[in-house]
CSV table of C-alpha atoms and ligand atoms in Angstrom, one decimal:
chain,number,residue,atom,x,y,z
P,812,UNK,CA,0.0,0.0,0.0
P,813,UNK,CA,1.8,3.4,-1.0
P,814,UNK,CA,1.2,6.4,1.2
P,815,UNK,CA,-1.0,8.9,0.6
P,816,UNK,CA,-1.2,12.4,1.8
P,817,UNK,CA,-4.4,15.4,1.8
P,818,UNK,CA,-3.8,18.6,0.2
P,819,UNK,CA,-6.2,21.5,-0.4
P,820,UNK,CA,-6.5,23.3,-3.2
P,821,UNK,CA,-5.0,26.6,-3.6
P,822,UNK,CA,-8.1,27.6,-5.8
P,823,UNK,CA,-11.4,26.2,-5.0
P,824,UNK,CA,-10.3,24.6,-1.4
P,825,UNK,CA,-11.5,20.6,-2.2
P,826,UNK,CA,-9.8,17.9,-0.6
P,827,UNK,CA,-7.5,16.0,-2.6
P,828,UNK,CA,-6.0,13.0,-1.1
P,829,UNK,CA,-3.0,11.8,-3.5
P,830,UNK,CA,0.2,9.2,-3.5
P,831,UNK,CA,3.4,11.0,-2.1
P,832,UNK,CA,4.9,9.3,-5.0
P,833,UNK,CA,2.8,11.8,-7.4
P,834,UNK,CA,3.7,14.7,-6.0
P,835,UNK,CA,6.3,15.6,-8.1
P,836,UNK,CA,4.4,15.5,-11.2
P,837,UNK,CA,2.3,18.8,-11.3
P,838,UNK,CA,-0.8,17.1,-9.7
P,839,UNK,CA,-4.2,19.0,-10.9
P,840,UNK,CA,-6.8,19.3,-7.8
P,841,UNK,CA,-9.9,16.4,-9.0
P,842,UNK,CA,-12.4,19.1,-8.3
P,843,UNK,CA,-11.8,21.8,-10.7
P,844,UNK,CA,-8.8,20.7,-12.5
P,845,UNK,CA,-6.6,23.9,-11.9
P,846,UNK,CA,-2.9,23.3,-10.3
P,847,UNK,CA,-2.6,22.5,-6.3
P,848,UNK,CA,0.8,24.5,-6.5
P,849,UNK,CA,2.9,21.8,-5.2
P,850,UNK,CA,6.6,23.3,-4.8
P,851,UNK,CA,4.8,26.8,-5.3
P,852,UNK,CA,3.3,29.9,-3.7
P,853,UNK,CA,-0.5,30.4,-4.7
P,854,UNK,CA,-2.5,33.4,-3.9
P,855,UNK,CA,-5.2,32.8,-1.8
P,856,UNK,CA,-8.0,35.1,-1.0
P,857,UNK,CA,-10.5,35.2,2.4
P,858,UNK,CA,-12.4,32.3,1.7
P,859,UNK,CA,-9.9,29.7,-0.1
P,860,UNK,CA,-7.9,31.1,2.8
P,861,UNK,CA,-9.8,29.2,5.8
P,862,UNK,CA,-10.2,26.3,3.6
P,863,UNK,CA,-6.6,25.3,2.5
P,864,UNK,CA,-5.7,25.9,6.2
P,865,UNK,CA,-8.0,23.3,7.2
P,866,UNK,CA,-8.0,21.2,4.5
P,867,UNK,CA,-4.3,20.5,4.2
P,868,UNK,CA,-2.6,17.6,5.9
P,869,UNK,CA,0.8,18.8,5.9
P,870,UNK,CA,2.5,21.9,7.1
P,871,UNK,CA,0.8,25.2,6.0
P,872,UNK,CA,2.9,28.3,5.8
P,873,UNK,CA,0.9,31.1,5.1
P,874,UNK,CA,2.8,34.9,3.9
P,875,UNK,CA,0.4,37.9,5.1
P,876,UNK,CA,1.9,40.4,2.2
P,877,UNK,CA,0.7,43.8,1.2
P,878,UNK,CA,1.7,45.8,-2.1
P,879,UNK,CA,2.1,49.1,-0.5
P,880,UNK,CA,5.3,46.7,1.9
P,881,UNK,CA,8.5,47.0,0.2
P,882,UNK,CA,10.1,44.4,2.4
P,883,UNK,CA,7.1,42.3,1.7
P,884,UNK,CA,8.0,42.3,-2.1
P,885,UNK,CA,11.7,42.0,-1.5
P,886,UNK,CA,10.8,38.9,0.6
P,887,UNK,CA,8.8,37.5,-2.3
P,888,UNK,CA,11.4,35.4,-4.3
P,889,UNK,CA,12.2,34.1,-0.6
P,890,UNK,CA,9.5,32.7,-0.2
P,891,UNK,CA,8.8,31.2,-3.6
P,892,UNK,CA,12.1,29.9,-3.1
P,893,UNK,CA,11.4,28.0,0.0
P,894,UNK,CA,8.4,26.5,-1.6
P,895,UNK,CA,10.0,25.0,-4.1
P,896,UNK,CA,12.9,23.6,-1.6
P,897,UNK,CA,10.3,22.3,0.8
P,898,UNK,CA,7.7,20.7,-2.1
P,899,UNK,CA,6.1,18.9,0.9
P,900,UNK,CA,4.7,22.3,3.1
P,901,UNK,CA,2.2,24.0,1.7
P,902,UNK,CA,3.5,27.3,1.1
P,903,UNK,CA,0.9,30.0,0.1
P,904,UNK,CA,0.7,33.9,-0.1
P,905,UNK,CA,-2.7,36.4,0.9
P,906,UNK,CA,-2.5,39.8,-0.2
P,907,UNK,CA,-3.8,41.9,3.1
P,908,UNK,CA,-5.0,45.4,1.1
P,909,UNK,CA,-7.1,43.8,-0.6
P,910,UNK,CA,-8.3,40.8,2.0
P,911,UNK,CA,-8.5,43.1,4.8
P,912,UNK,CA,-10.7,40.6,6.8
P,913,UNK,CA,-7.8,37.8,6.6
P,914,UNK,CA,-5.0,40.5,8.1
P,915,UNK,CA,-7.4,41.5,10.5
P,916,UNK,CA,-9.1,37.5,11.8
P,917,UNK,CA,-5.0,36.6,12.4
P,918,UNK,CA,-4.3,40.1,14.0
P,919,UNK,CA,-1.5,41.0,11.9
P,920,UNK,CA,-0.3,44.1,12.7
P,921,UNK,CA,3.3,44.2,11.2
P,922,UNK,CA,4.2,43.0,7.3
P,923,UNK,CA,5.3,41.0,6.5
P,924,UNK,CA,4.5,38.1,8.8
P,925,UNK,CA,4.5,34.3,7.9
P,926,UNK,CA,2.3,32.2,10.1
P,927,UNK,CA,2.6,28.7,9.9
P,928,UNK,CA,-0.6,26.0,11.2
P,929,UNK,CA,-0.9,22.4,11.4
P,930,UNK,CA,-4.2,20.4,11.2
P,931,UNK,CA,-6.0,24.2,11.2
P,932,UNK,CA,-4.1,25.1,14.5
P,933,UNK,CA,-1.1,28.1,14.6
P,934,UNK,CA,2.2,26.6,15.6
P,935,UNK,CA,3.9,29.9,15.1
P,936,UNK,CA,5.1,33.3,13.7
P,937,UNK,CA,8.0,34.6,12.0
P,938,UNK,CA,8.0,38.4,11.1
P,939,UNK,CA,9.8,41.1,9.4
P,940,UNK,CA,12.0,40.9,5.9
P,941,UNK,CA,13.6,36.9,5.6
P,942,UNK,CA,16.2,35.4,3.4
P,943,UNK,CA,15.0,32.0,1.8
P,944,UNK,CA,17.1,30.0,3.8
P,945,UNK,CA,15.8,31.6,7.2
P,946,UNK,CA,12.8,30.8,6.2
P,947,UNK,CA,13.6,26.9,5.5
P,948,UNK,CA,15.0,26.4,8.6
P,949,UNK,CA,12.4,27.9,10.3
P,950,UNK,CA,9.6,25.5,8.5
P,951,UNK,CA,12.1,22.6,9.5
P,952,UNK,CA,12.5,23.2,12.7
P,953,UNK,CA,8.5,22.9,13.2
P,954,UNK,CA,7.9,19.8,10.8
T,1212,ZN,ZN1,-9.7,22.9,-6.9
């Protein structure tokens, strides 16, 4: 029996329970055939938000980002790096300007801030401007 693993969809939030063996190969989420971003950063918005936190099995890391942040966009590339190192967290990105509700539900009050959650619980918080290799060790020391 090979092992399987959940993961959310970045873009309409269904479960999609896979082989670990297939992640490597682009899978598409079953419900509405778009990409689950494995090894990438999707954008999420207020509702797929709450969704692909609870409807991922593995580690969720979630970057709170706003345009108007400068570090925020000079962390980007960090972070997209990171997700493609670490093909097995769930790395994904919300825009606070223009999901105001998101920022405001995980009281973030400085950008930019990662959060990172397990089974829909916070483990943690890392804030301010990251290299890409900060951030890996950071989501390695909580998986
Ligand atoms: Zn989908």
């Amino acid at each position: 029996m090979s092992e399987t693993v959940i993961l959310a969809c970045p873009q309409c939030g269904a479960k999609n329970r896979l082989p670990t063996s297939k992640l490597n190969n682009k899978p598409k989420c079953g419900n509405c055939h778009k990409s689950l971003g494995v090894g990438e950063a999707s954008e999420l918005n207020n509702k797929s938000l709450s969704k692909f936190i609870s409807n991922n099995e593995p580690l969720v890391v979630i970057d709170f980002w706003a345009a108007r942040c400068q570090p925020c966009l000079m962390m980007a590339p960090n972070f997209y790096h990171a997700a493609k190192k670490l093909p097995t967290v769930r790395f994904a990105k919300i825009q606070t300007d223009r999901h105001e509700q998101a920022g405001a539900e995980f009281g973030i009050r400085s950008l930019p801030m990662l959060v990172a959650l397990k089974n829909g619980h916070e483990m943690d918080r890392l804030s301010g401007l990251r290299t890409a290799s900060d951030i890996m060790h950071w989501v390695k020391s909580l998986s």
